[in-house]
Coordinates of C-alpha atoms in Angstrom, one line a residue:
X223 CA 0.0 0.0 0.0
X224 CA 2.7 2.5 0.9
X225 CA 4.4 2.3 -2.5
X226 CA 1.1 2.7 -4.3
X227 CA 0.1 5.8 -2.2
X228 CA 3.5 7.5 -2.5
X229 CA 4.0 6.7 -6.2
X230 CA 0.5 7.8 -7.0
X231 CA 0.9 11.2 -5.4
X232 CA 4.4 11.7 -6.8
X233 CA 3.3 10.7 -10.3
X234 CA 0.6 13.4 -10.5
X235 CA 1.8 16.2 -8.3
X236 CA 5.1 17.6 -9.2
X237 CA 7.6 20.3 -8.6
X238 CA 10.2 22.0 -10.7
X239 CA 13.1 24.3 -10.4
X240 CA 11.8 26.2 -13.5
X241 CA 9.1 28.7 -13.2
X242 CA 6.2 29.2 -15.6
X243 CA 2.8 30.7 -15.3
X244 CA 1.1 27.4 -14.3
X245 CA 3.4 26.8 -11.4
X246 CA 3.3 28.3 -7.9
X247 CA 6.2 29.3 -5.6
X248 CA 6.4 28.1 -2.0
X249 CA 4.4 30.9 -0.6
X250 CA 1.5 30.4 -3.1
X251 CA 1.6 26.6 -2.4
X252 CA 1.6 27.2 1.3
X253 CA -1.5 29.5 0.9
X254 CA -3.2 26.7 -1.0
X255 CA -2.3 24.3 1.8
X256 CA -3.5 26.6 4.5
X257 CA -6.9 27.2 2.8
X258 CA -7.5 23.4 2.4
X259 CA -6.3 22.6 5.9
X260 CA -8.7 25.2 7.3
X261 CA -11.6 23.6 5.5
X262 CA -11.0 20.1 7.0
X263 CA -12.3 18.7 10.3
X264 CA -9.3 17.4 12.2
X265 CA -9.4 14.8 14.9
X266 CA -10.0 16.0 18.4
X267 CA -6.9 17.5 19.9
X268 CA -5.1 17.7 16.6
X269 CA -4.7 20.4 14.1
X270 CA -3.0 20.7 10.7
X271 CA 0.8 20.5 10.9
X272 CA 2.6 23.7 10.1
X273 CA 3.2 24.2 6.4
X274 CA 6.7 24.1 5.1
X275 CA 6.3 25.2 1.5
X276 CA 7.6 28.7 2.2
X277 CA 11.0 27.1 3.0
X278 CA 11.3 25.9 -0.6
X279 CA 13.4 28.2 -2.6
X280 CA 13.8 28.0 -6.4
X281 CA 11.1 25.3 -6.4
X282 CA 7.8 25.8 -8.2
X283 CA 4.9 23.4 -7.6
X284 CA 2.0 22.5 -9.8
X285 CA -1.3 24.0 -8.7
X286 CA -3.0 21.5 -6.3
X287 CA 0.2 20.4 -4.5
X288 CA -0.7 22.4 -1.4
X289 CA -4.2 21.0 -1.4
X290 CA -2.9 17.4 -1.9
X291 CA -0.4 17.9 1.0
X292 CA -3.1 19.2 3.3
X293 CA -5.4 16.2 2.4
X294 CA -2.6 13.7 3.0
X295 CA -1.8 15.4 6.4
X296 CA -5.5 15.1 7.3
X297 CA -5.6 11.5 6.3
X298 CA -2.5 10.7 8.4
X299 CA -4.1 12.5 11.4
X300 CA -7.2 10.4 11.1
X301 CA -5.3 7.2 10.6
X302 CA -3.2 7.8 13.7
X303 CA -6.3 8.8 15.6
X304 CA -7.9 5.5 14.7
X305 CA -4.8 3.4 15.5
X306 CA -4.3 5.0 18.9
X307 CA -7.5 3.5 20.2
X308 CA -9.5 1.5 17.7
X309 CA -12.0 0.2 20.3
X310 CA -13.3 3.6 21.2
X311 CA -12.4 5.7 18.1
X312 CA -12.9 3.2 15.4
X313 CA -16.4 4.1 14.3
X314 CA -15.9 7.8 14.2
X315 CA -12.5 7.6 12.7
X316 CA -13.6 5.2 10.0
X317 CA -16.4 7.6 9.0
X318 CA -13.9 10.4 8.6
X319 CA -11.4 8.2 6.7
X320 CA -14.2 7.4 4.2
X321 CA -14.4 11.1 3.4
X322 CA -10.9 11.0 2.0
X323 CA -12.4 9.6 -1.2
X324 CA -14.1 13.0 -1.8
X325 CA -11.0 15.1 -1.3
X326 CA -8.7 16.5 -3.9
X327 CA -5.8 14.1 -3.1
X328 CA -7.9 11.1 -3.9
X329 CA -10.0 12.6 -6.8
X330 CA -7.4 14.6 -8.6
X331 CA -3.9 13.6 -7.5
X332 CA -4.0 9.8 -6.8
X333 CA -3.5 7.6 -9.8
X334 CA -5.5 4.3 -10.2
X335 CA -3.0 2.3 -8.2
X336 CA -3.0 4.7 -5.3
X337 CA -6.8 4.7 -5.3
X338 CA -6.9 0.9 -5.3
X339 CA -4.5 0.7 -2.4
X340 CA -6.5 3.2 -0.4
X341 CA -9.8 1.4 -1.2
X342 CA -8.3 -2.0 -0.2
X343 CA -6.9 -0.5 3.1
X344 CA -10.3 1.0 3.8
X345 CA -12.0 -2.3 3.0
X346 CA -9.6 -4.2 5.3
X347 CA -10.3 -1.7 8.1
X348 CA -14.1 -2.2 7.7
X349 CA -13.4 -5.9 8.3
X350 CA -11.3 -5.2 11.4
X351 CA -7.9 -5.5 9.9
X352 CA -5.9 -2.3 10.6
X353 CA -2.6 -3.8 9.1
X354 CA -2.7 -1.9 5.8
X355 CA -3.6 1.3 7.6
X356 CA -0.6 0.8 10.0
X357 CA 1.7 0.2 7.0
X358 CA 0.5 3.4 5.4
X359 CA 1.1 5.4 8.6
X360 CA 4.6 3.9 8.9
X361 CA 5.5 4.6 5.3
X362 CA 3.9 7.9 4.7
X363 CA 3.0 9.8 7.9
X364 CA 5.3 11.8 10.2
X365 CA 3.9 10.9 13.6
X366 CA 4.6 13.1 16.5

């Protein structure tokens, strides 16, 4: 699952050291991230991680990279929230995780393979198997 999710995002969201009108600098990407992060419901006691895009110099991102980054951070937050206490948080966290399929990262940035990996992980989770979810967190999430 981890390879599929990473490869899927990398394949369709890119960055470049060359600037053109269709690319955004770090500050613009960060503004995009902040707007998306503010629109999402984060798990109790968690908020969106601080953006880092403004630290990128001479790097220009495709439009949507900030949105995708915020969506992935949100997904990681809900995955970790679930894994910390599946017995009491499982139902509400699973309901939130299902919403990922309507977010930009899934609908616009993920390729078919990444979508299939997420769908399989979600299906496993619905059957009580959190293994694929744990593997995604281990491979793709920066856990505090």
